[in-house]
PDB file of C-alpha atoms in Angstrom:
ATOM      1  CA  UNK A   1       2.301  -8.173 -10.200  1.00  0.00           C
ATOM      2  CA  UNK A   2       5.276 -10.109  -9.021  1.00  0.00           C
ATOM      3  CA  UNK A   3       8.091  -8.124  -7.501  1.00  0.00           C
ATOM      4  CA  UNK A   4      11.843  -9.090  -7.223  1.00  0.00           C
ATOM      5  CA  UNK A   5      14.456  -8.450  -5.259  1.00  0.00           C
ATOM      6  CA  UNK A   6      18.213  -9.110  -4.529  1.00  0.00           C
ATOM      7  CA  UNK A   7      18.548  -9.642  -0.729  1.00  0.00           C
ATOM      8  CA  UNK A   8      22.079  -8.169   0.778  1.00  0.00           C
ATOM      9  CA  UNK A   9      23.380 -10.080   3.774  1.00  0.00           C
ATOM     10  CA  UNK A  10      22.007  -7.384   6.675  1.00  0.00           C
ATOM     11  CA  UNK A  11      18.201  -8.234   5.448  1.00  0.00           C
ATOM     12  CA  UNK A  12      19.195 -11.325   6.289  1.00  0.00           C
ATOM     13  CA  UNK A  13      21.435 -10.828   9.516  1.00  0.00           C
ATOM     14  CA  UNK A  14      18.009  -8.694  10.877  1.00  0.00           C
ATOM     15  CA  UNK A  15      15.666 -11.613   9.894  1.00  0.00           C
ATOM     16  CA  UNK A  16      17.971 -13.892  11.627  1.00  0.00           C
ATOM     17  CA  UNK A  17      17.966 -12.198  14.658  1.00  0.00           C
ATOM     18  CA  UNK A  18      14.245 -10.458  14.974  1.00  0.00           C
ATOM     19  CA  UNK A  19      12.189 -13.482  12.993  1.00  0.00           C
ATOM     20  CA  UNK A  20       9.180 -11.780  14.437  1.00  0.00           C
ATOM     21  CA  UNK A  21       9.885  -7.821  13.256  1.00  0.00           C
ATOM     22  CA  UNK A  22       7.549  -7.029  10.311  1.00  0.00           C
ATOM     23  CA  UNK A  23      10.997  -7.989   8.195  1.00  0.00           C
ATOM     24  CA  UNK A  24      11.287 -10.772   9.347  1.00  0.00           C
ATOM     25  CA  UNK A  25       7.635 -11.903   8.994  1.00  0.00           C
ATOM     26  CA  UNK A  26       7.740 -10.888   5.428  1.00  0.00           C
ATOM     27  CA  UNK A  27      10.283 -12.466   4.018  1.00  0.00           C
ATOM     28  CA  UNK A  28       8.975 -15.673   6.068  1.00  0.00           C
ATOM     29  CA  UNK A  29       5.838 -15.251   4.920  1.00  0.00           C
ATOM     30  CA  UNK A  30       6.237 -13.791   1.636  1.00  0.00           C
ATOM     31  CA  UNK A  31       3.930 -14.988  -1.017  1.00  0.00           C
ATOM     32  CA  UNK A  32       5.515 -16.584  -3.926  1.00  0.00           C
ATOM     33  CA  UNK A  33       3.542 -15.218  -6.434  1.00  0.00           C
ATOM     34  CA  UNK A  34       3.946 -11.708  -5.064  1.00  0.00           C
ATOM     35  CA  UNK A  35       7.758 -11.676  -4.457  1.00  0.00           C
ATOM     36  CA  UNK A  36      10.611 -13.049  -5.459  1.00  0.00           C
ATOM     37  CA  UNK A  37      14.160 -13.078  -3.637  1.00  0.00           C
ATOM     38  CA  UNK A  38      17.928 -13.548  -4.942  1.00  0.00           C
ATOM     39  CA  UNK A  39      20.878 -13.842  -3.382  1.00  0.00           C
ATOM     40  CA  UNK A  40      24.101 -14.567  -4.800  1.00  0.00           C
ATOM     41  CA  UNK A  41      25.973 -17.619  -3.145  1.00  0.00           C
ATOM     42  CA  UNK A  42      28.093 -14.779  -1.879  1.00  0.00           C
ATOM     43  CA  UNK A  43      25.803 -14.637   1.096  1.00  0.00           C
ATOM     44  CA  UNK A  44      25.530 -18.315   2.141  1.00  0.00           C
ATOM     45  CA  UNK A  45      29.561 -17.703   3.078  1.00  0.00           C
ATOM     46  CA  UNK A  46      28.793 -14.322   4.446  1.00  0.00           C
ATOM     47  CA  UNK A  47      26.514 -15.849   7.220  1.00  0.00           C
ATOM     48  CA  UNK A  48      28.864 -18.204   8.015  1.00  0.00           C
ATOM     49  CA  UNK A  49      31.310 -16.070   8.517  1.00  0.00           C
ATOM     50  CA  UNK A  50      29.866 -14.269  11.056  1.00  0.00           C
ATOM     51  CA  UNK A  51      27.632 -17.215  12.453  1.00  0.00           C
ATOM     52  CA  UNK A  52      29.369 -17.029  15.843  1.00  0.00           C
ATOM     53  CA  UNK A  53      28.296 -13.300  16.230  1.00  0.00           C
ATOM     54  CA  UNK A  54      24.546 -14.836  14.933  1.00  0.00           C
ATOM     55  CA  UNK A  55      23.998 -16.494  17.894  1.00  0.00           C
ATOM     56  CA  UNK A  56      25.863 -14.365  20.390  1.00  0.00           C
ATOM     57  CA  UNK A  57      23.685 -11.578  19.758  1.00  0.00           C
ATOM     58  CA  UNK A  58      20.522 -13.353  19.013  1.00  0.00           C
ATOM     59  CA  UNK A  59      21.106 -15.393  22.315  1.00  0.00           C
ATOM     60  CA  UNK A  60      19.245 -17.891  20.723  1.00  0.00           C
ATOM     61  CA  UNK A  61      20.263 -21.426  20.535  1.00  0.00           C
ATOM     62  CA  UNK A  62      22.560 -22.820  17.394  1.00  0.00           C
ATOM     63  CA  UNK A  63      20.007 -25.536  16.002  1.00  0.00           C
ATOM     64  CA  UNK A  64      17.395 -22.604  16.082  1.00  0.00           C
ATOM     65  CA  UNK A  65      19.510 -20.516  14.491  1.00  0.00           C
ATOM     66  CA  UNK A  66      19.944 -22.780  11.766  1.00  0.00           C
ATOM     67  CA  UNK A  67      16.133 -24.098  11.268  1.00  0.00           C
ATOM     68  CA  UNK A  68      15.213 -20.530  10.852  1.00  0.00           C
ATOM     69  CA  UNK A  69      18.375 -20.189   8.653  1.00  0.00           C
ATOM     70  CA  UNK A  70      16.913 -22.942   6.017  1.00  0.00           C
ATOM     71  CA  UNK A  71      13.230 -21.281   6.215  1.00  0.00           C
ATOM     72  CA  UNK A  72      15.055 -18.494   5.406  1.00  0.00           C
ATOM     73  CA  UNK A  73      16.939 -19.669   2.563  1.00  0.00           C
ATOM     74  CA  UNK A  74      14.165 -21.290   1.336  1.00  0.00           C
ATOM     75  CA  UNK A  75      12.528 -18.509   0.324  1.00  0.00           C
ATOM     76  CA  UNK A  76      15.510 -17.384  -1.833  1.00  0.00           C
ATOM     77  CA  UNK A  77      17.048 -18.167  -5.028  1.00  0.00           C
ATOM     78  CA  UNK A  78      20.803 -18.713  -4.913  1.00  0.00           C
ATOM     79  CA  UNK A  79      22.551 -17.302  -7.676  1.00  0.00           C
ATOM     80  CA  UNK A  80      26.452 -18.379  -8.056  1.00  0.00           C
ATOM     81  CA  UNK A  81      28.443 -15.076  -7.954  1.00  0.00           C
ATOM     82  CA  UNK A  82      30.801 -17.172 -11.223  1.00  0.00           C
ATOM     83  CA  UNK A  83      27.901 -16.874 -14.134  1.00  0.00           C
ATOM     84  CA  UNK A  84      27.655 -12.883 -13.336  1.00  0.00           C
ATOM     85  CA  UNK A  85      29.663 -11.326 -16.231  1.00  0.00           C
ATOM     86  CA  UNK A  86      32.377  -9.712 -15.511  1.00  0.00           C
ATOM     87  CA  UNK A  87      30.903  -6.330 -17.447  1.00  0.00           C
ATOM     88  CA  UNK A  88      28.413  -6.365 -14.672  1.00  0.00           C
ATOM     89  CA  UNK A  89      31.059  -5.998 -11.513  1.00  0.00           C
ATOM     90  CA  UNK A  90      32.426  -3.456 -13.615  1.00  0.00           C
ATOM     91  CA  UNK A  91      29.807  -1.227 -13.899  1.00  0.00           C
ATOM     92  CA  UNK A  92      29.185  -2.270 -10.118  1.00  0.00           C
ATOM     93  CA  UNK A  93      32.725  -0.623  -8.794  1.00  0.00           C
ATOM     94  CA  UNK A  94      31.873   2.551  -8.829  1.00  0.00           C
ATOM     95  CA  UNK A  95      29.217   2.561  -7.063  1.00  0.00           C
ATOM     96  CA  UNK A  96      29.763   0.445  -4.034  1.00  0.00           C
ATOM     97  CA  UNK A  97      33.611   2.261  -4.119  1.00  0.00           C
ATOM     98  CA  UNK A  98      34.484   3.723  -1.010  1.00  0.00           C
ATOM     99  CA  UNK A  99      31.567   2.244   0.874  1.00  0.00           C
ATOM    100  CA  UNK A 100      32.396  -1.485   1.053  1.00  0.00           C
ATOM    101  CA  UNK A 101      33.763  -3.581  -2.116  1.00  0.00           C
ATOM    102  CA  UNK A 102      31.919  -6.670   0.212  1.00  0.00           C
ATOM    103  CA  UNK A 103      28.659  -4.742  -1.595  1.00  0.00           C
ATOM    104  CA  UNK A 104      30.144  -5.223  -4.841  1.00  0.00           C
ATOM    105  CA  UNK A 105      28.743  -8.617  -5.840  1.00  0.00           C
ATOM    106  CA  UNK A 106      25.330  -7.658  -4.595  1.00  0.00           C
ATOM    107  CA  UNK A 107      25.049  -4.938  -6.932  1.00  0.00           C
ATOM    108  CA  UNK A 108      26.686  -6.848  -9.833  1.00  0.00           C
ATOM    109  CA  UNK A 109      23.535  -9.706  -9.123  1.00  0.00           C
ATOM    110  CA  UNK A 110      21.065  -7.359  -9.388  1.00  0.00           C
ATOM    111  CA  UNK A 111      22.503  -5.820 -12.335  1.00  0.00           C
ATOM    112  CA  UNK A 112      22.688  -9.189 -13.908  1.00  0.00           C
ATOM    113  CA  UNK A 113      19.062  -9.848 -13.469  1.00  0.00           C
ATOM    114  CA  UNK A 114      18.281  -6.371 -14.392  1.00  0.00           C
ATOM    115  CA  UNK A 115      14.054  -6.553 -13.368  1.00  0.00           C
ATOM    116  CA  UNK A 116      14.915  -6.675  -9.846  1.00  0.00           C
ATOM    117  CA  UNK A 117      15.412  -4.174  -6.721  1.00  0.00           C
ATOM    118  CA  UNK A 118      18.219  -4.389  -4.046  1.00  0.00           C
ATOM    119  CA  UNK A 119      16.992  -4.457  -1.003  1.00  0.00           C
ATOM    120  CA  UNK A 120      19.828  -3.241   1.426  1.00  0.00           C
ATOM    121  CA  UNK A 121      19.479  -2.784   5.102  1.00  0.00           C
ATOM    122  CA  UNK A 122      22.964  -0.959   4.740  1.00  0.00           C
ATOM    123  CA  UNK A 123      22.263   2.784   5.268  1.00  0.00           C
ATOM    124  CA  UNK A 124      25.775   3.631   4.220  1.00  0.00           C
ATOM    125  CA  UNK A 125      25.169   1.571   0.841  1.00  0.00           C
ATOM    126  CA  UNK A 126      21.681   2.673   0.605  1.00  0.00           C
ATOM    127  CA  UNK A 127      22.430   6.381   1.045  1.00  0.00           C
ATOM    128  CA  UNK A 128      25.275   5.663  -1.642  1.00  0.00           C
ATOM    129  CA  UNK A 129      23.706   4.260  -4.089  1.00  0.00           C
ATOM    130  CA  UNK A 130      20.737   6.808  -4.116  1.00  0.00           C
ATOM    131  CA  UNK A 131      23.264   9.649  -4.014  1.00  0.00           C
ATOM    132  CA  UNK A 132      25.410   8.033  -7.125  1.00  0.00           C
ATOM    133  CA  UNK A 133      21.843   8.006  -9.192  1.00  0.00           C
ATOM    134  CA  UNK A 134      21.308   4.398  -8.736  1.00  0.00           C
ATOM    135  CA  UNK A 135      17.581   3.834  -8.568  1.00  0.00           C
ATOM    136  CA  UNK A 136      17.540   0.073  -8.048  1.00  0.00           C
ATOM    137  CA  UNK A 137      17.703  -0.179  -4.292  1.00  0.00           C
ATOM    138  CA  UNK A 138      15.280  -0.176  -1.203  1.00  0.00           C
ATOM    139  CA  UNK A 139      15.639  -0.212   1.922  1.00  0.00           C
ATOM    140  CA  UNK A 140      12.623  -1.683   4.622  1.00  0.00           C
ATOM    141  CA  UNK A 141      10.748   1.565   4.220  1.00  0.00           C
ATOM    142  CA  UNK A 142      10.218   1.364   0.838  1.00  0.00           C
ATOM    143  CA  UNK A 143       9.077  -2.108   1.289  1.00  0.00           C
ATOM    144  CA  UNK A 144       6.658  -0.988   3.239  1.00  0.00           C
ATOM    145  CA  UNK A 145       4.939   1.546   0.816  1.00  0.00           C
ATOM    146  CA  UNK A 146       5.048  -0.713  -1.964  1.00  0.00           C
ATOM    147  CA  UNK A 147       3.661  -4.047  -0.051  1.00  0.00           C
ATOM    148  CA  UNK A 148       1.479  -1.494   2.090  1.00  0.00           C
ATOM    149  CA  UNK A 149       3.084  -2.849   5.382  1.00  0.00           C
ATOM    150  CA  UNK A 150       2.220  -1.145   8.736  1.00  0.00           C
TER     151      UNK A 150
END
């Protein structure tokens, strides 16, 4: 069975800078017909955003940085943040509210596609969500159980 998930921007940022941490080799090596990852275009400008930071902590040169950014985003399916309806940020508010409205469109995607799972390496969002009854969202440990991961 096929699994899908909506990817928040600090699954990424840890991939990015530990490519070799079981995350990392996951999502790198995750199996097509096993998984599945989203990511609203949200993210791309997210990344960019804090790019500088990237490679300042990863200490890591810029062209690496960016090869292992297009493996990477390779492996996900961009999903423009415009064709989410509008019902589906709504019902996303309150739950990212008072966390970080940055969340917001992250929540709304996986809403939107309804069969998936946020994965969140957030443990302010993740212990939010969970806490507001939202039973869509994972974090790396849960990964781990359901892909059997050591």
């Amino acid at each position: 069975m096929r699994r899908s998930f909506v990817l928040d921007s600090n699954i990424i940022f840890s991939a990015l800078l530990n490519s070799k941490s079981p995350l990392g080799k996951f999502i790198i090596t995750s199996n097509i017909d096993k998984v599945k990852f989203y990511a609203p275009e949200y993210l791309s400008i997210e990344i960019e955003r804090h790019f500088p930071k990237i490679i300042q902590i990863s200490g890591m040169e810029e062209a690496e940085i960016r090869r292992l950014l297009l493996v990477l985003f390779d492996k996900i399916e961009f999903v423009s943040d415009q064709i989410i309806p509008f019902e589906f940020y709504a019902k996303s508010v309150p739950l990212v509210r008072g966390v970080d409205m940055d969340d917001l469109v992250f929540v709304a995607l996986n809403e939107y596609l309804d069969s998936t799972l946020l994965w969140t390496g957030d443990k302010e969002l993740y212990y939010a969500l969970e806490n507001r009854g939202y039973s869509k969202v994972v974090n790396f440990e849960k990964i781990k159980e359901l892909f059997d991961i050591d």
